Amino acid sequence: MINGPVQSGYEVYPVFYFFKGGVYIHKTGKQYRAHAVKIIGWGVENGVKYWLVANSWNYDWGEDGFFKILRRTNECNMESWVVAGTMKV
């Protein structure tokens, strides 16, 4: 990310509250709500492309407050809801 992290929203499903690690891939269930997060990077884990995301639910959730979510599939609408800006001073 040349200009730093970007903000995004995504659809939250009940099972996501219990997420502990790995790359999150939504399987089934009804959307519970939407939530805003910060996408800070990307990578590949066991051949699966993911976005690295900072959450605001504290360090005891997910992977020390972060999570990985499937990349390039618009998982939970994350890629549709990205917003970014460039500050001019």
Short mmCIF file of C-alpha atoms in Angstrom, two decimals:
data_model
loop_
_atom_site.label_atom_id
_atom_site.label_comp_id
_atom_site.label_asym_id
_atom_site.label_seq_id
_atom_site.Cartn_x
_atom_site.Cartn_y
_atom_site.Cartn_z
CA MET A 1 0.00 0.00 0.00
CA ILE A 2 1.87 3.00 -1.29
CA ASN A 3 -0.13 5.61 0.62
CA GLY A 4 -0.77 3.63 3.78
CA PRO A 5 -3.74 1.62 5.07
CA VAL A 6 -7.31 1.97 3.82
CA GLN A 7 -10.64 1.82 5.64
CA SER A 8 -13.39 -0.60 4.77
CA GLY A 9 -16.65 -1.98 6.02
CA TYR A 10 -17.72 -5.60 5.88
CA GLU A 11 -20.68 -7.81 6.69
CA VAL A 12 -20.41 -9.44 10.12
CA TYR A 13 -21.93 -12.88 10.73
CA PRO A 14 -22.47 -14.37 14.22
CA VAL A 15 -19.69 -16.98 13.85
CA PHE A 16 -17.16 -14.16 13.28
CA TYR A 17 -17.38 -13.15 16.96
CA PHE A 18 -15.70 -16.46 17.84
CA PHE A 19 -12.94 -16.22 15.20
CA LYS A 20 -9.55 -17.28 16.62
CA GLY A 21 -7.19 -17.38 13.64
CA GLY A 22 -6.37 -18.46 10.11
CA VAL A 23 -7.98 -16.94 7.03
CA TYR A 24 -11.66 -16.15 7.58
CA ILE A 25 -13.96 -17.48 4.85
CA HIS A 26 -17.69 -16.98 5.37
CA LYS A 27 -19.58 -20.26 5.01
CA THR A 28 -23.20 -19.77 6.06
CA GLY A 29 -25.50 -17.76 8.27
CA LYS A 30 -27.50 -14.56 8.24
CA GLN A 31 -25.74 -11.21 8.31
CA TYR A 32 -25.85 -9.73 11.81
CA ARG A 33 -24.51 -6.23 11.16
CA ALA A 34 -21.81 -4.25 9.36
CA HIS A 35 -18.54 -3.06 10.90
CA ALA A 36 -15.71 -0.69 9.92
CA VAL A 37 -12.06 -1.79 9.99
CA LYS A 38 -8.61 -0.87 8.67
CA ILE A 39 -6.92 -2.99 5.97
CA ILE A 40 -3.20 -2.82 6.66
CA GLY A 41 -1.69 -5.39 4.31
CA TRP A 42 -2.01 -8.67 2.46
CA GLY A 43 -0.35 -12.03 2.16
CA VAL A 44 -0.72 -15.74 1.42
CA GLU A 45 -1.25 -18.50 4.00
CA ASN A 46 -1.17 -22.14 2.88
CA GLY A 47 -1.82 -20.99 -0.71
CA VAL A 48 -4.81 -18.82 0.29
CA LYS A 49 -4.61 -15.08 -0.51
CA TYR A 50 -5.81 -12.81 2.30
CA TRP A 51 -6.15 -9.22 3.47
CA LEU A 52 -4.60 -8.40 6.86
CA VAL A 53 -7.09 -6.34 8.85
CA ALA A 54 -6.97 -4.42 12.14
CA ASN A 55 -10.15 -4.75 14.16
CA SER A 56 -11.29 -2.65 17.14
CA TRP A 57 -12.57 -5.49 19.33
CA ASN A 58 -9.50 -5.58 21.60
CA TYR A 59 -6.38 -7.75 21.65
CA ASP A 60 -8.08 -10.83 23.11
CA TRP A 61 -10.15 -11.30 19.93
CA GLY A 62 -8.91 -12.98 16.72
CA GLU A 63 -5.13 -12.89 16.28
CA ASP A 64 -4.23 -10.22 18.87
CA GLY A 65 -6.97 -7.92 17.54
CA PHE A 66 -6.23 -8.61 13.87
CA PHE A 67 -7.71 -11.00 11.33
CA LYS A 68 -7.07 -12.31 7.85
CA ILE A 69 -9.92 -12.49 5.36
CA LEU A 70 -10.05 -14.08 1.92
CA ARG A 71 -8.70 -11.70 -0.75
CA ARG A 72 -9.92 -11.11 -4.34
CA THR A 73 -13.38 -12.63 -3.81
CA ASN A 74 -15.11 -9.62 -2.19
CA GLU A 75 -15.52 -11.72 0.94
CA CYS A 76 -18.29 -10.22 3.13
CA ASN A 77 -18.33 -7.21 0.72
CA MET A 78 -15.00 -6.03 2.16
CA GLU A 79 -13.56 -5.08 -1.26
CA SER A 80 -16.73 -3.21 -2.29
CA TRP A 81 -16.71 -0.93 0.73
CA VAL A 82 -13.07 0.29 0.70
CA VAL A 83 -12.46 4.02 1.12
CA ALA A 84 -9.15 5.85 1.02
CA GLY A 85 -7.88 9.35 0.77
CA THR A 86 -4.73 11.32 0.16
CA MET A 87 -4.11 14.29 2.38
CA LYS A 88 -2.86 17.45 0.67
CA VAL A 89 -1.03 19.97 2.82
#
